[in-house]
Amino acid sequence: MYSIKMRASKNGKHISGAERIVNKEEIELVANELIKRALMHENGTPDFINLKIEEIKEEIEYIDHLPIKTIECKNKREAREKARELLKNEGISDELIDYAFKIIDKGGMRGAAILNLRGERLEPDKERGVRVKNIDTTKELKEKILKEKLGTERTVDAIAIASKVIHLGIIAELCTSDNKSYTTGYVATKKGYFRITNLKEKGENGGRVFFVKNDVDIEDLINKLENKPFIIK
Ligand code: PML
C-alpha cells in the first residue's frame, strides 16, 4: 500500500491538506482527486501544492470507527455545555476544559495541542502542534457516513483522526474546524464521536486538543500519532 499526502498553501499560508492510503493501481486516480481537492478549496486557490507518495513499509492496522452521534444545539453556549459534560465524564476538570477552549479559539495551529490532566502542554512545537498522519477510512465507511447522513465530508476525515487517537489511548479529543464557516465540532472519547452543532460561531478560529494521562510516554505517542498507519473501517 502507498500513502499519498497532499498539502496546499497560498503565500506560505496553509489552505488545505488530505491524505489517503491506496493500492498501487489506485495511485494515479487518487493523486488526481487530491490535486482537484487542493485546487477547488473554499479557502482559495493555492500557489503551492505538495503531493507526496510513499510506500508504507509498516503493517497497517485496521480498526473500527467510533460510533457517530450528532448532538443538535441551539447556540454556542448550549454546545459548549454539552462538550463540557462529555469531557467531565472522562475525568477532565472544568479548569482544563476552559484552557482547551482557549487554545482552540485562539486557532492558528496546523496540528493538535496535547494536554495532560495537570494542564501541562506536551507538544514539542506549540505553534504547530502535532499532526495525526498515515490514516484513511475505507470506501464503505465514507459511503455510509455520506449516504446515511451521519455527517459530512469533514466528518469522514475527522472520524479517522478521532478513531486513531482514541485507539492509541488518548482520553478525549476536542475539535472545532479551522474553516471559518464550519461551526459543527466534536468531542471524541472511547464512548464515541459526538458531533456538536454550533460549537463555535461563524468566523471564529478552530483547533484540536488531545487530553492524555499524566504518565503518558509522550515520545512514543507522538511517533505513533504521526507514523503508525491505520485504516478505519
Ligand atoms: C463533523 O463531524 O461535522 C465535525 C468535523 C470537524 C472537522 C474539523 C476540521 O475541519 O478539520
Short mmCIF file of C-alpha atoms and ligand atoms in Angstrom, two decimals:
data_model
loop_
_atom_site.label_atom_id
_atom_site.label_comp_id
_atom_site.label_asym_id
_atom_site.label_seq_id
_atom_site.Cartn_x
_atom_site.Cartn_y
_atom_site.Cartn_z
CA MET A 1 0.00 0.00 0.00
CA TYR A 2 1.02 3.60 -0.57
CA SER A 3 0.37 6.76 1.36
CA ILE A 4 -0.49 9.86 -0.69
CA LYS A 5 -0.36 13.16 1.17
CA MET A 6 -1.43 16.50 -0.25
CA ARG A 7 -0.95 19.91 1.22
CA ALA A 8 -1.69 23.23 -0.42
CA SER A 9 -0.87 26.78 0.56
CA LYS A 10 -1.02 30.36 -0.66
CA ASN A 11 1.60 32.97 0.20
CA GLY A 12 3.02 30.49 2.69
CA LYS A 13 -0.34 30.09 4.45
CA HIS A 14 -1.85 26.61 4.73
CA ILE A 15 -5.10 26.21 2.74
CA SER A 16 -5.85 22.52 2.73
CA GLY A 17 -4.41 19.08 3.30
CA ALA A 18 -5.57 15.50 2.93
CA GLU A 19 -4.22 12.03 2.76
CA ARG A 20 -5.18 8.58 1.51
CA ILE A 21 -3.81 5.07 1.78
CA VAL A 22 -4.23 3.19 -1.50
CA ASN A 23 -3.11 0.25 -3.65
CA LYS A 24 -0.51 0.82 -6.35
CA GLU A 25 -3.25 0.66 -9.01
CA GLU A 26 -5.20 3.49 -7.38
CA ILE A 27 -2.31 5.95 -7.04
CA GLU A 28 -2.93 7.83 -10.29
CA LEU A 29 -6.65 8.25 -9.75
CA VAL A 30 -6.39 9.30 -6.11
CA ALA A 31 -3.47 11.66 -6.79
CA ASN A 32 -5.74 13.39 -9.32
CA GLU A 33 -8.60 13.58 -6.82
CA LEU A 34 -6.34 15.18 -4.23
CA ILE A 35 -4.96 17.74 -6.69
CA LYS A 36 -8.54 18.61 -7.66
CA ARG A 37 -9.42 18.97 -3.99
CA ALA A 38 -6.47 21.33 -3.47
CA LEU A 39 -7.48 23.49 -6.45
CA MET A 40 -11.17 23.69 -5.52
CA HIS A 41 -10.80 24.52 -1.86
CA GLU A 42 -13.17 27.04 -0.30
CA ASN A 43 -10.22 28.81 1.38
CA GLY A 44 -8.90 29.95 -2.03
CA THR A 45 -6.67 28.87 -4.90
CA PRO A 46 -3.23 27.69 -3.81
CA ASP A 47 0.07 28.89 -5.29
CA PHE A 48 1.82 25.78 -3.95
CA ILE A 49 0.69 22.16 -3.92
CA ASN A 50 2.82 19.43 -2.45
CA LEU A 51 1.98 15.81 -3.27
CA LYS A 52 3.96 13.11 -1.50
CA ILE A 53 3.62 9.44 -2.44
CA GLU A 54 5.46 6.78 -0.48
CA GLU A 55 5.21 3.06 0.07
CA ILE A 56 4.05 2.06 3.55
CA LYS A 57 6.56 -0.39 4.97
CA GLU A 58 4.96 -0.84 8.39
CA GLU A 59 2.00 -3.16 8.93
CA ILE A 60 -1.32 -1.31 8.58
CA GLU A 61 -3.75 -1.71 11.46
CA TYR A 62 -7.47 -1.90 10.60
CA ILE A 63 -9.75 -0.62 13.35
CA ASP A 64 -13.48 0.08 13.74
CA HIS A 65 -14.65 3.68 13.68
CA LEU A 66 -16.05 5.25 16.83
CA PRO A 67 -19.85 5.29 16.87
CA ILE A 68 -21.08 8.61 15.45
CA LYS A 69 -23.73 10.65 17.21
CA THR A 70 -24.88 14.17 16.36
CA ILE A 71 -25.98 16.46 19.17
CA GLU A 72 -28.01 19.38 17.87
CA CYS A 73 -27.51 22.56 19.88
CA LYS A 74 -29.28 25.91 19.50
CA ASN A 75 -26.23 28.05 20.11
CA LYS A 76 -22.60 28.10 21.17
CA ARG A 77 -23.40 28.31 24.88
CA GLU A 78 -25.52 25.18 24.80
CA ALA A 79 -22.99 23.40 22.57
CA ARG A 80 -20.08 24.17 24.89
CA GLU A 81 -22.08 22.98 27.93
CA LYS A 82 -22.67 19.69 26.11
CA ALA A 83 -18.98 19.36 25.20
CA ARG A 84 -18.04 20.13 28.80
CA GLU A 85 -20.36 17.45 30.12
CA LEU A 86 -18.85 14.81 27.79
CA LEU A 87 -15.31 15.80 28.79
CA LYS A 88 -16.11 15.92 32.51
CA ASN A 89 -17.47 12.36 32.25
CA GLU A 90 -13.92 11.35 31.29
CA GLY A 91 -12.46 12.94 34.43
CA ILE A 92 -11.32 16.20 32.84
CA SER A 93 -11.63 19.22 35.12
CA ASP A 94 -13.53 22.45 34.36
CA GLU A 95 -10.29 24.38 34.52
CA LEU A 96 -8.66 22.17 31.93
CA ILE A 97 -11.71 22.37 29.68
CA ASP A 98 -11.59 26.20 29.86
CA TYR A 99 -7.91 26.05 28.90
CA ALA A 100 -8.68 23.74 25.95
CA PHE A 101 -11.41 26.09 24.66
CA LYS A 102 -8.93 28.95 24.88
CA ILE A 103 -6.42 27.04 22.75
CA ILE A 104 -8.91 26.12 20.01
CA ASP A 105 -10.45 29.60 19.96
CA LYS A 106 -7.01 31.19 19.52
CA GLY A 107 -6.54 28.97 16.44
CA GLY A 108 -3.63 29.13 14.04
CA MET A 109 -2.18 25.68 14.79
CA ARG A 110 -1.81 23.14 11.98
CA GLY A 111 -1.88 20.22 14.39
CA ALA A 112 -3.21 19.43 17.86
CA ALA A 113 -2.22 20.65 21.29
CA ILE A 114 -1.65 17.85 23.81
CA LEU A 115 -2.67 18.46 27.44
CA ASN A 116 -2.15 16.15 30.37
CA LEU A 117 -4.54 16.17 33.31
CA ARG A 118 -2.26 18.56 35.22
CA GLY A 119 -2.75 21.07 32.40
CA GLU A 120 0.79 20.78 31.04
CA ARG A 121 1.20 21.17 27.29
CA LEU A 122 3.27 18.32 25.91
CA GLU A 123 3.59 19.01 22.18
CA PRO A 124 7.18 19.95 21.33
CA ASP A 125 6.21 22.72 18.91
CA LYS A 126 3.47 24.86 20.48
CA GLU A 127 2.90 26.90 17.30
CA ARG A 128 2.44 23.94 15.00
CA GLY A 129 1.10 21.20 17.30
CA VAL A 130 1.10 17.50 16.44
CA ARG A 131 -0.44 16.25 13.22
CA VAL A 132 -2.10 12.85 13.05
CA LYS A 133 -0.89 11.20 9.85
CA ASN A 134 -0.93 7.89 7.99
CA ILE A 135 -4.65 7.31 8.20
CA ASP A 136 -7.55 6.68 5.86
CA THR A 137 -11.09 5.38 6.01
CA THR A 138 -12.47 2.52 3.90
CA LYS A 139 -14.64 3.36 0.91
CA GLU A 140 -17.54 1.61 2.69
CA LEU A 141 -17.24 3.84 5.74
CA LYS A 142 -17.06 7.00 3.62
CA GLU A 143 -20.19 5.96 1.74
CA LYS A 144 -22.03 5.01 4.91
CA ILE A 145 -21.33 8.38 6.53
CA LEU A 146 -22.46 10.34 3.49
CA LYS A 147 -25.40 8.16 2.40
CA GLU A 148 -26.87 7.72 5.85
CA LYS A 149 -26.22 11.42 6.56
CA LEU A 150 -24.24 10.58 9.68
CA GLY A 151 -22.01 13.52 8.83
CA THR A 152 -20.26 15.42 6.06
CA GLU A 153 -17.02 15.11 4.06
CA ARG A 154 -15.35 16.74 7.05
CA THR A 155 -16.71 14.02 9.32
CA VAL A 156 -15.07 11.42 7.08
CA ASP A 157 -11.63 13.00 7.64
CA ALA A 158 -12.22 13.71 11.31
CA ILE A 159 -13.54 10.25 12.23
CA ALA A 160 -10.24 8.79 11.01
CA ILE A 161 -8.26 11.08 13.30
CA ALA A 162 -10.57 10.61 16.28
CA SER A 163 -10.75 6.82 15.96
CA LYS A 164 -6.95 6.53 15.71
CA VAL A 165 -6.20 8.82 18.67
CA ILE A 166 -8.72 7.15 21.00
CA HIS A 167 -7.38 3.73 19.95
CA LEU A 168 -3.89 4.92 20.95
CA GLY A 169 -5.11 5.65 24.48
CA ILE A 170 -5.85 9.38 24.31
CA ILE A 171 -8.59 10.10 26.88
CA ALA A 172 -10.54 12.58 24.77
CA GLU A 173 -10.30 14.96 21.84
CA LEU A 174 -11.96 18.36 21.49
CA CYS A 175 -12.13 19.85 17.99
CA THR A 176 -13.55 22.74 16.04
CA SER A 177 -12.84 23.30 12.36
CA ASP A 178 -10.21 25.70 11.08
CA ASN A 179 -12.71 26.53 8.34
CA LYS A 180 -14.32 29.78 9.49
CA SER A 181 -17.78 28.90 8.22
CA TYR A 182 -17.99 25.31 9.51
CA THR A 183 -19.43 25.52 13.01
CA THR A 184 -20.00 21.85 13.86
CA GLY A 185 -17.24 20.48 16.06
CA TYR A 186 -16.86 17.33 18.11
CA VAL A 187 -15.76 15.63 21.27
CA ALA A 188 -14.35 12.12 20.89
CA THR A 189 -13.98 9.67 23.77
CA LYS A 190 -13.91 5.87 23.99
CA LYS A 191 -17.73 6.13 24.13
CA GLY A 192 -17.98 7.68 20.66
CA TYR A 193 -17.56 10.54 18.21
CA PHE A 194 -20.02 13.21 19.31
CA ARG A 195 -20.65 15.82 16.63
CA ILE A 196 -21.88 19.01 18.30
CA THR A 197 -23.54 21.68 16.19
CA ASN A 198 -22.71 25.35 16.85
CA LEU A 199 -19.61 24.53 18.88
CA LYS A 200 -18.22 27.80 17.57
CA GLU A 201 -19.72 30.80 15.81
CA LYS A 202 -19.23 31.60 12.11
CA GLY A 203 -15.98 33.50 11.53
CA GLU A 204 -14.23 32.07 14.57
CA ASN A 205 -10.98 30.10 14.59
CA GLY A 206 -10.71 26.39 15.28
CA GLY A 207 -8.30 23.82 16.62
CA ARG A 208 -7.74 20.43 18.25
CA VAL A 209 -6.79 19.41 21.77
CA PHE A 210 -5.89 15.87 22.89
CA PHE A 211 -6.20 15.09 26.61
CA VAL A 212 -3.74 12.47 27.86
CA LYS A 213 -2.91 10.78 31.16
CA ASN A 214 -0.15 12.27 33.29
CA ASP A 215 2.06 9.20 32.92
CA VAL A 216 1.86 9.08 29.11
CA ASP A 217 5.02 8.16 27.17
CA ILE A 218 4.79 11.27 25.01
CA GLU A 219 7.58 10.45 22.55
CA ASP A 220 6.08 7.06 21.80
CA LEU A 221 2.59 8.57 21.48
CA ILE A 222 3.68 11.33 19.08
CA ASN A 223 5.62 8.83 16.99
CA LYS A 224 2.52 6.64 16.67
CA LEU A 225 0.19 9.60 16.00
CA GLU A 226 2.40 10.72 13.14
CA ASN A 227 3.68 7.47 11.71
CA LYS A 228 1.68 4.37 12.61
CA PRO A 229 -0.60 3.53 9.66
CA PHE A 230 -4.27 2.91 10.34
CA ILE A 231 -7.28 2.29 8.13
CA ILE A 232 -10.59 2.99 9.81
CA LYS A 233 -13.46 0.72 8.80
C1 PML B 1 -18.26 16.98 11.91
O1 PML B 1 -18.26 15.74 12.03
O2 PML B 1 -19.09 17.56 11.21
C2 PML B 1 -17.19 17.79 12.61
C3 PML B 1 -15.97 17.83 11.79
C4 PML B 1 -14.93 18.79 12.29
C5 PML B 1 -13.85 18.84 11.27
C6 PML B 1 -12.70 19.61 11.69
C7 PML B 1 -11.91 20.02 10.51
O3 PML B 1 -12.38 20.81 9.70
O4 PML B 1 -10.79 19.54 10.38
#
